[in-house]
Short mmCIF file of C-alpha atoms in Angstrom, two decimals:
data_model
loop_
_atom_site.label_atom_id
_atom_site.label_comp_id
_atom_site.label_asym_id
_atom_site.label_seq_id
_atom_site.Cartn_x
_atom_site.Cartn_y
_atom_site.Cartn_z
CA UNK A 9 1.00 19.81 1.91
CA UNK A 10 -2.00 17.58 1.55
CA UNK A 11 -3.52 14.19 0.52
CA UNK A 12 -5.88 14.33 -2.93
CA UNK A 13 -8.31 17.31 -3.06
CA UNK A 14 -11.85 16.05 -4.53
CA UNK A 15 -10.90 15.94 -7.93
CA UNK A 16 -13.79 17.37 -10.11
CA UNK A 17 -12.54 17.42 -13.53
CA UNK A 18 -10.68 15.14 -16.29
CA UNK A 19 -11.45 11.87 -15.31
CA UNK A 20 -12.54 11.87 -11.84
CA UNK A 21 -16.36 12.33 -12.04
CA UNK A 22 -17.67 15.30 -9.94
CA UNK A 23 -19.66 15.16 -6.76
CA UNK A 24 -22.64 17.04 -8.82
CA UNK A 25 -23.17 14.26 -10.98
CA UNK A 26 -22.65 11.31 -8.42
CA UNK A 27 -25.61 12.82 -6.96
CA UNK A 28 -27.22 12.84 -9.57
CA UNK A 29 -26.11 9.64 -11.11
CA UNK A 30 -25.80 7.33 -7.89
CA UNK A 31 -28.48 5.12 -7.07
CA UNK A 32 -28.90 1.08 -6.31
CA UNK A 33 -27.44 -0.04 -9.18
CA UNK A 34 -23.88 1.47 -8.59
CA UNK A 35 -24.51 0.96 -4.61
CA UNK A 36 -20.69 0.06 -4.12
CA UNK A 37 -19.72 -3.23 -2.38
CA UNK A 38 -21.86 -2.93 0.58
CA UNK A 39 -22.43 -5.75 2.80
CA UNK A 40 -25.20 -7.99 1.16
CA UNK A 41 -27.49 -7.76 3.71
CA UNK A 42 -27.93 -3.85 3.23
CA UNK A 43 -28.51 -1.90 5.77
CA UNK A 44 -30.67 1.83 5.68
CA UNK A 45 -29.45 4.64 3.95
CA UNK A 46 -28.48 7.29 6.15
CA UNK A 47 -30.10 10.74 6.91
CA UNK A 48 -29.51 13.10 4.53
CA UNK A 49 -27.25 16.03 5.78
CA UNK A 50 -26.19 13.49 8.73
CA UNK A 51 -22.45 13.93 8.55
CA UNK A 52 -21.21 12.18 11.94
CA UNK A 53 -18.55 10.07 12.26
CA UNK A 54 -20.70 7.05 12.68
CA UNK A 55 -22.38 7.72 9.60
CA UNK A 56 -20.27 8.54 7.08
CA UNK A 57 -17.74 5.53 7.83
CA UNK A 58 -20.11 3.07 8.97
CA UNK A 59 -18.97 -0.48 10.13
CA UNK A 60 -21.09 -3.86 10.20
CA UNK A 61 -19.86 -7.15 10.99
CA UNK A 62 -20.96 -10.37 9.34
CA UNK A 63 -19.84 -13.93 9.92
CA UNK A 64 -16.27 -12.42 11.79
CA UNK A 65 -15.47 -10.21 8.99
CA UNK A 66 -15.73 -6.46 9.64
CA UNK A 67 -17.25 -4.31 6.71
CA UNK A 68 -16.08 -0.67 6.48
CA UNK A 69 -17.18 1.78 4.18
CA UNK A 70 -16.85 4.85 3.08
CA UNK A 71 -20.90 6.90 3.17
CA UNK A 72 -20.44 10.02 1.36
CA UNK A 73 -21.32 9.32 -1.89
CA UNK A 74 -22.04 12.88 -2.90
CA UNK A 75 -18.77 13.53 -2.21
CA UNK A 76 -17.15 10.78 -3.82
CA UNK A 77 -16.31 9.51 -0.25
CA UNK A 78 -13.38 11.97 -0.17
CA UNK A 79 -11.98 11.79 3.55
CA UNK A 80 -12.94 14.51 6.28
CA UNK A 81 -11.55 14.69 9.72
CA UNK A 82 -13.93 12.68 11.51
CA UNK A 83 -13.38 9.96 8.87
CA UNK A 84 -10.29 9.20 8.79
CA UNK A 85 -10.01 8.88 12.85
CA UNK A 86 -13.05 6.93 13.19
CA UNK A 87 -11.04 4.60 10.15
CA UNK A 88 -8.17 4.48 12.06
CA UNK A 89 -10.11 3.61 15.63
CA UNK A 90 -12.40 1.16 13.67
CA UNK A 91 -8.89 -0.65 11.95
CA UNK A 92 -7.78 -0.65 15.83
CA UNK A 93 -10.82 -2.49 16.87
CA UNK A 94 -10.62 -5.26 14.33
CA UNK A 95 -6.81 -5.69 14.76
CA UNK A 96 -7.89 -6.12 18.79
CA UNK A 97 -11.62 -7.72 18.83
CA UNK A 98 -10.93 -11.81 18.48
CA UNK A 99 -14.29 -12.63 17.00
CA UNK A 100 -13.25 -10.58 14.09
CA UNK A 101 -11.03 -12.26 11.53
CA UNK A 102 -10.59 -10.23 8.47
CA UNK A 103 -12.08 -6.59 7.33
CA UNK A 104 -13.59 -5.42 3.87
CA UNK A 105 -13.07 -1.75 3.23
CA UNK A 106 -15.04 -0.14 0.43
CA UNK A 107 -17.28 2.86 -0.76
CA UNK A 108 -20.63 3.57 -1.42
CA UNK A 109 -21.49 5.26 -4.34
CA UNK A 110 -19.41 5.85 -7.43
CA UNK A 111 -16.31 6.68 -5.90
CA UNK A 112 -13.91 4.74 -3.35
CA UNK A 113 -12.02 7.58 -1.89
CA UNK A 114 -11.62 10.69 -4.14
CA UNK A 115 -8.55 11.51 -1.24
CA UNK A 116 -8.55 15.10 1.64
CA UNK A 117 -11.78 16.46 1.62
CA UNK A 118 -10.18 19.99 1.49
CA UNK A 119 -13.64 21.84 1.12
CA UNK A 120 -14.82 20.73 4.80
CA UNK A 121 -17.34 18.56 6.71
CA UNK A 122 -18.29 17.39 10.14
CA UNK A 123 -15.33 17.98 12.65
CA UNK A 124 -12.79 18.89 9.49
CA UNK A 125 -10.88 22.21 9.22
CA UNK A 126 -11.49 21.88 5.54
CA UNK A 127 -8.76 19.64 4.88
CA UNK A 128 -9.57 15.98 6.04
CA UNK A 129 -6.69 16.66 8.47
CA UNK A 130 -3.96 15.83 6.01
CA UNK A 131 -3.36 19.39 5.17
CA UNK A 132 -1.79 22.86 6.84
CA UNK A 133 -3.98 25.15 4.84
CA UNK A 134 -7.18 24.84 6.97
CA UNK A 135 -4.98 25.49 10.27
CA UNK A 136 -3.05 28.66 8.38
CA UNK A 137 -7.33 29.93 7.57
CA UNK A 138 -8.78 29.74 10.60
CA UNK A 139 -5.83 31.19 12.67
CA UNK A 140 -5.62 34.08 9.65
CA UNK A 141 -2.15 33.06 9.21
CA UNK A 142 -0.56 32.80 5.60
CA UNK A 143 2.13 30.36 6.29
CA UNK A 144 2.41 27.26 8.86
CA UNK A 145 4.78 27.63 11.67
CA UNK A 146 7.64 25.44 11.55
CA UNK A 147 7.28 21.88 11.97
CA UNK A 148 3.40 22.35 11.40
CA UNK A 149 3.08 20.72 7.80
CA UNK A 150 5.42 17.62 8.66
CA UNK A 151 3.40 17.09 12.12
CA UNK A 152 0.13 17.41 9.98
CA UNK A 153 0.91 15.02 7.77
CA UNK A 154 2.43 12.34 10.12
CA UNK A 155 -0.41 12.36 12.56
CA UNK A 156 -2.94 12.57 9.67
CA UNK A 157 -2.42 10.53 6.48
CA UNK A 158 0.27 8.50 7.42
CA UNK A 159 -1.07 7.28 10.78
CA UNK A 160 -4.27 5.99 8.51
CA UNK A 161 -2.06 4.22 6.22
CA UNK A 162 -0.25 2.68 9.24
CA UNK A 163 -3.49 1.66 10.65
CA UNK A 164 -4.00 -0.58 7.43
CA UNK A 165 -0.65 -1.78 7.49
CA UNK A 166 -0.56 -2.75 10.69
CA UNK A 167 -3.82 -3.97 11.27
CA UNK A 168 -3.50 -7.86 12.41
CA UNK A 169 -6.58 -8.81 10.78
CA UNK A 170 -6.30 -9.05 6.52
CA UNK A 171 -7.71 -6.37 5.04
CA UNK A 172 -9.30 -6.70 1.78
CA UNK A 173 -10.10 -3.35 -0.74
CA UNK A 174 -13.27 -3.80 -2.35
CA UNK A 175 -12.48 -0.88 -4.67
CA UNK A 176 -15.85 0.88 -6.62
CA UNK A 177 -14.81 3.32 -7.93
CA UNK A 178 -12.16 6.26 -7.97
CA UNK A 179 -9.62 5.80 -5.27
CA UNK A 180 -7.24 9.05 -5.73
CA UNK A 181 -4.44 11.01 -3.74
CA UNK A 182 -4.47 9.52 0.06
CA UNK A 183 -7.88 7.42 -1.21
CA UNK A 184 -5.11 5.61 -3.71
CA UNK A 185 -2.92 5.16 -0.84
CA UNK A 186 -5.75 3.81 1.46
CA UNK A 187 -6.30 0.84 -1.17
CA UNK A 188 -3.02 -0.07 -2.10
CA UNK A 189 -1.66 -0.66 1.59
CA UNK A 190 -4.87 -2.78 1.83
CA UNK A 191 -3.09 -6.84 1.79
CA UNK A 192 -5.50 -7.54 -0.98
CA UNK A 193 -6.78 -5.25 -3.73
CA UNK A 194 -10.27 -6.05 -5.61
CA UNK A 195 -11.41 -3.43 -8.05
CA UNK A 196 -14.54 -3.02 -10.14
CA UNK A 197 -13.95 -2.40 -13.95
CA UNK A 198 -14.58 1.48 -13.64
CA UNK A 199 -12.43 2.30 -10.88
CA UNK A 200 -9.32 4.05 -11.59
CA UNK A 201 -6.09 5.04 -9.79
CA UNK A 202 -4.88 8.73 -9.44
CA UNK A 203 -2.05 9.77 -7.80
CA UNK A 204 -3.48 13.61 -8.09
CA UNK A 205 -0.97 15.33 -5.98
CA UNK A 206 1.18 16.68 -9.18
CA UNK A 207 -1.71 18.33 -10.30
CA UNK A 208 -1.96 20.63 -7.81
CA UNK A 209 1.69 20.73 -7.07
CA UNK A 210 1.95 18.86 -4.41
CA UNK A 211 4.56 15.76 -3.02
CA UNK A 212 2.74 12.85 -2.44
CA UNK A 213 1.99 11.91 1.09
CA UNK A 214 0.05 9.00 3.11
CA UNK A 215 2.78 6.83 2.05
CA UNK A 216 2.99 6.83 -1.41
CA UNK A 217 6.39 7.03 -2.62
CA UNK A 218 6.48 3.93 -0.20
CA UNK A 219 4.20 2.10 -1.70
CA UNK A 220 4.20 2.64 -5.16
CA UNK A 221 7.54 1.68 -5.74
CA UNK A 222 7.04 -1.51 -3.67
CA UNK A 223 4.42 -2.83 -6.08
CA UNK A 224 5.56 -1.78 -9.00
CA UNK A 225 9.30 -0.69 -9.08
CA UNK A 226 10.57 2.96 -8.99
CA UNK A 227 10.44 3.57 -12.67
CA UNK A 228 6.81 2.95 -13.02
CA UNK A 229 6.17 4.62 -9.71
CA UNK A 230 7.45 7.93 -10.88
CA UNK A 231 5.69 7.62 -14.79
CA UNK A 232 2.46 7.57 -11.97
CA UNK A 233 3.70 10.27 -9.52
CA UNK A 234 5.29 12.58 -12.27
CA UNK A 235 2.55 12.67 -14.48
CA UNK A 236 -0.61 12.44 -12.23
CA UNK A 237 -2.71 10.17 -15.36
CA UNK A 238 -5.96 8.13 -14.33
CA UNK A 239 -4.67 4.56 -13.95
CA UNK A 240 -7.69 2.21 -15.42
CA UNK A 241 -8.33 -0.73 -12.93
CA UNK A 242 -7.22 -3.11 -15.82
CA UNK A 243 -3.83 -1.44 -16.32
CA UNK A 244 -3.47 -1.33 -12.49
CA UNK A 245 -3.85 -5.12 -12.51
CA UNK A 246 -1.74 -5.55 -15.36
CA UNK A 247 1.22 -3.91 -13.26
CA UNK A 248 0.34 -5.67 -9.75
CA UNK A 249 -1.38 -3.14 -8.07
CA UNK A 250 -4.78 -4.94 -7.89
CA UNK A 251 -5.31 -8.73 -7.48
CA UNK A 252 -8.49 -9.05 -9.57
CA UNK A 253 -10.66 -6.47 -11.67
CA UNK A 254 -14.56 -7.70 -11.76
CA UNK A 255 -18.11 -6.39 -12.88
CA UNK A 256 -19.18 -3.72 -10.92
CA UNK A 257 -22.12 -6.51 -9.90
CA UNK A 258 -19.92 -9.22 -8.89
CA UNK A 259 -17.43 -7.00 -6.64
CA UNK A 260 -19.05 -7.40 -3.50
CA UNK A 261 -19.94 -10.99 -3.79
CA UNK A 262 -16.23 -11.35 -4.71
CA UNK A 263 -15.15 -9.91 -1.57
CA UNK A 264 -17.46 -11.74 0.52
CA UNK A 265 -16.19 -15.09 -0.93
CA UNK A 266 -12.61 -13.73 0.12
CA UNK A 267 -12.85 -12.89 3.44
CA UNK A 268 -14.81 -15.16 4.36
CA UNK A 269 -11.75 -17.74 3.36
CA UNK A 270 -9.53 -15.46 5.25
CA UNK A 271 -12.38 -15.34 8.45
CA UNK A 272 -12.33 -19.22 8.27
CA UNK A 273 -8.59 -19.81 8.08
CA UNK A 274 -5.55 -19.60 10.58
CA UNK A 275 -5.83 -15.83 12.13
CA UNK A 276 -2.75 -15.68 13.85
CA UNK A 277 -0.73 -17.66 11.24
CA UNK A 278 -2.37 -14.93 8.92
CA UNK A 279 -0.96 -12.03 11.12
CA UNK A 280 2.32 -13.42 11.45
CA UNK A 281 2.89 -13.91 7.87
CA UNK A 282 1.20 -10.21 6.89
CA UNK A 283 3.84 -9.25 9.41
CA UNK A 284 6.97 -10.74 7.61
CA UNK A 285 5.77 -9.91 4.12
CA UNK A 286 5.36 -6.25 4.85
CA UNK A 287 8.75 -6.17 6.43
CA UNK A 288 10.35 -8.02 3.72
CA UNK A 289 11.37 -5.44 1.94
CA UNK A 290 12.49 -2.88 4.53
CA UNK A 291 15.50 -5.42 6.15
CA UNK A 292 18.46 -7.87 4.72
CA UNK A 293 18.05 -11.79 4.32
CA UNK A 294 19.97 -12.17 7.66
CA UNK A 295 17.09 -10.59 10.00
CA UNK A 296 14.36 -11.84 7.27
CA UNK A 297 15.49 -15.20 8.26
CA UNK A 298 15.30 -14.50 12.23
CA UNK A 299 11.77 -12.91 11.38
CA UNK A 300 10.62 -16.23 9.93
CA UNK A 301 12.05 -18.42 12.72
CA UNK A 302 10.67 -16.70 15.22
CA UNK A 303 7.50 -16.35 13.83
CA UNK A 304 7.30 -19.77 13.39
CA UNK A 305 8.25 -20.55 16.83
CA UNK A 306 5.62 -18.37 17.96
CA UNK A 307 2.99 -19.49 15.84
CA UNK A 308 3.33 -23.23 17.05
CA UNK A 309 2.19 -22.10 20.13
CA UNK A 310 -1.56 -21.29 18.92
CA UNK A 311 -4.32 -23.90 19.01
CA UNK A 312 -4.86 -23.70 14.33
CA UNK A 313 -0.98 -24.83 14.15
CA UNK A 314 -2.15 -27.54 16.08
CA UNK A 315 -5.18 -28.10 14.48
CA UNK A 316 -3.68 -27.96 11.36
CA UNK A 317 -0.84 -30.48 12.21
CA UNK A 318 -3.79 -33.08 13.75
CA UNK A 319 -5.95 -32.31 11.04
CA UNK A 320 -3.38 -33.48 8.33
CA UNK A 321 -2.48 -36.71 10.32
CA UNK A 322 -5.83 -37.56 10.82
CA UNK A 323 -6.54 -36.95 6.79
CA UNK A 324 -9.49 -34.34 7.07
CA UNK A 325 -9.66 -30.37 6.49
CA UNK A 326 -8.29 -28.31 9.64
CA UNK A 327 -10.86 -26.57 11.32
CA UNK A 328 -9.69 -23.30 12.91
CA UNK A 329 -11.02 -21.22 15.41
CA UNK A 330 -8.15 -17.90 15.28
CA UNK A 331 -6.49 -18.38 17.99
#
């Protein structure tokens, strides 16, 4: 079992002609400031997921364009330790994650890279090669996948900070997944949306059959999963899988403008109510209700509640400092 292989034919564009048809003017939603391109043939961890922070938001992205940023090894834990950070580090208040390149996440790198066994850790087969073996030992798929794709997904989810999806480009298999448990989805008009696994006869994992239905109800969520089409970024929108499709030039700028609202607004009330949305769906009204309650009781302990509450006696706009 594994997340997306690097798709290279129908209509996810191959790593041959990214190369070849990259360049500054489909750079991906990189911070504005830009930053140097990296080394060529420098695969490390900080270097093909690199991180910058800018006025409390945190920008991840995705630096291996040739590849279509599908996900090693290395990647996806140094995602997973840099979502960690964010939820942790105070001075940050919300996180961008995006791709360079022409591709958001083309899902399991499943052809290798820097610290991968060939499968961007969200498969058995690169375990079953290099010990010679034909088939996993028991329990070795289902351990693969849980500490592997799903424990990225969870590190979205869970991440206390709101994480916004710049998407540029393809986002397929586990790189789908990665957007879409992102609390806000932006998407340039030429990404797309493939849930690949059918393709190569595979059940989804990273959370998918989660997700998907949660969007967009279990009907459409099988028409995706059963059939394996590109989803256009339009149509995505149209069914609620993306909050707002924009010109490749304005997707960055867009995201920017978001987070920064989120960095400027009440972090804990933020994380409290990402907390009760995402678990909305998973309980009855009864303990939905005790969610809320409590959550407000806790949040009326932080200094923004209070701020807020002063700031709307006093007839001026709240300023909040997260905490």
């Amino acid at each position: 079992m594994t997340s997306s292989p690097h798709e290279t034919r129908d209509d996810t564009p191959s790593a041959g002609r990214d190369a070849a048809l990259g360049g500054a003017a489909r750079a991906g939603a990189a911070p504005p400031e830009g930053r140097p391109a990296r080394e060529a043939g420098d695969d490390s961890p900080e270097a093909v997921v690199t991180c910058t922070t800018e006025d409390a938001v945190a920008w991840l992205t995705l630096d291996r364009p040739h590849a279509l940023n599908a996900l090693t090894w290395d990647q996806r834990e140094r995602l997973i330790g840099l979502l960690a950070d964010a939820s942790a580090d105070d001075e940050v208040r919300a996180v961008v994650l995006t791709g360079r390149g022409r591709g958001f996440c083309a899902g399991a790198d499943l052809r290798g890279g820097s610290g991968s066994n060939g499968s961007g850790g969200n498969s058995s087969s690169g375990n079953d090669n290099s010990t010679g073996r034909t088939e996993p030992a028991a329990g070795q798929v289902a351990r693969t996948v849980e500490r592997g794709a799903q424990r990225l997904i969870a590190a979205v989810l869970d991440c206390e900070k709101p994480v916004i999806a710049a998407v540029n480009g393809t986002a397929a298999g586990i790189g789908a997944h990665l957007a879409l448990a992102c609390d806000l989805v932006l998407a340039a008009e030429e990404a797309a949306f493939v849930e690949v696994f059918v393709r190569r006869g595979l059940v989804p994992d990273g959370g998918g059959a989660y997700l998907l239905p949660r969007l967009v109800g279990p009907q459409r969520a099988k028409e995706l999963m059963f059939f394996g089409d590109s989803l256009p970024a339009a149509e995505a929108a149209r069914l609620g899988l993306v909050n707002r499709v924009l010109p490749a030039g304005e997707l960055a700028g867009t995201a920017r403008d978001w987070a920064h609202r989120l960095a400027t607004g009440p972090t804990r009330a933020l994380a409290l109510t990402k907390r009760l949305v995402n678990a909305s769906l998973d309980t009855d009204r009864s303990a939905a209700f005790a969610a809320e309650a409590w959550a407000q009781e806790i949040n009326m302990t932080t200094r923004d509640a209070r701020e807020g509450v002063a700031s709307f006696a006093q007839r001026r706009s709240p300023v909040f400092e997260g905490r």
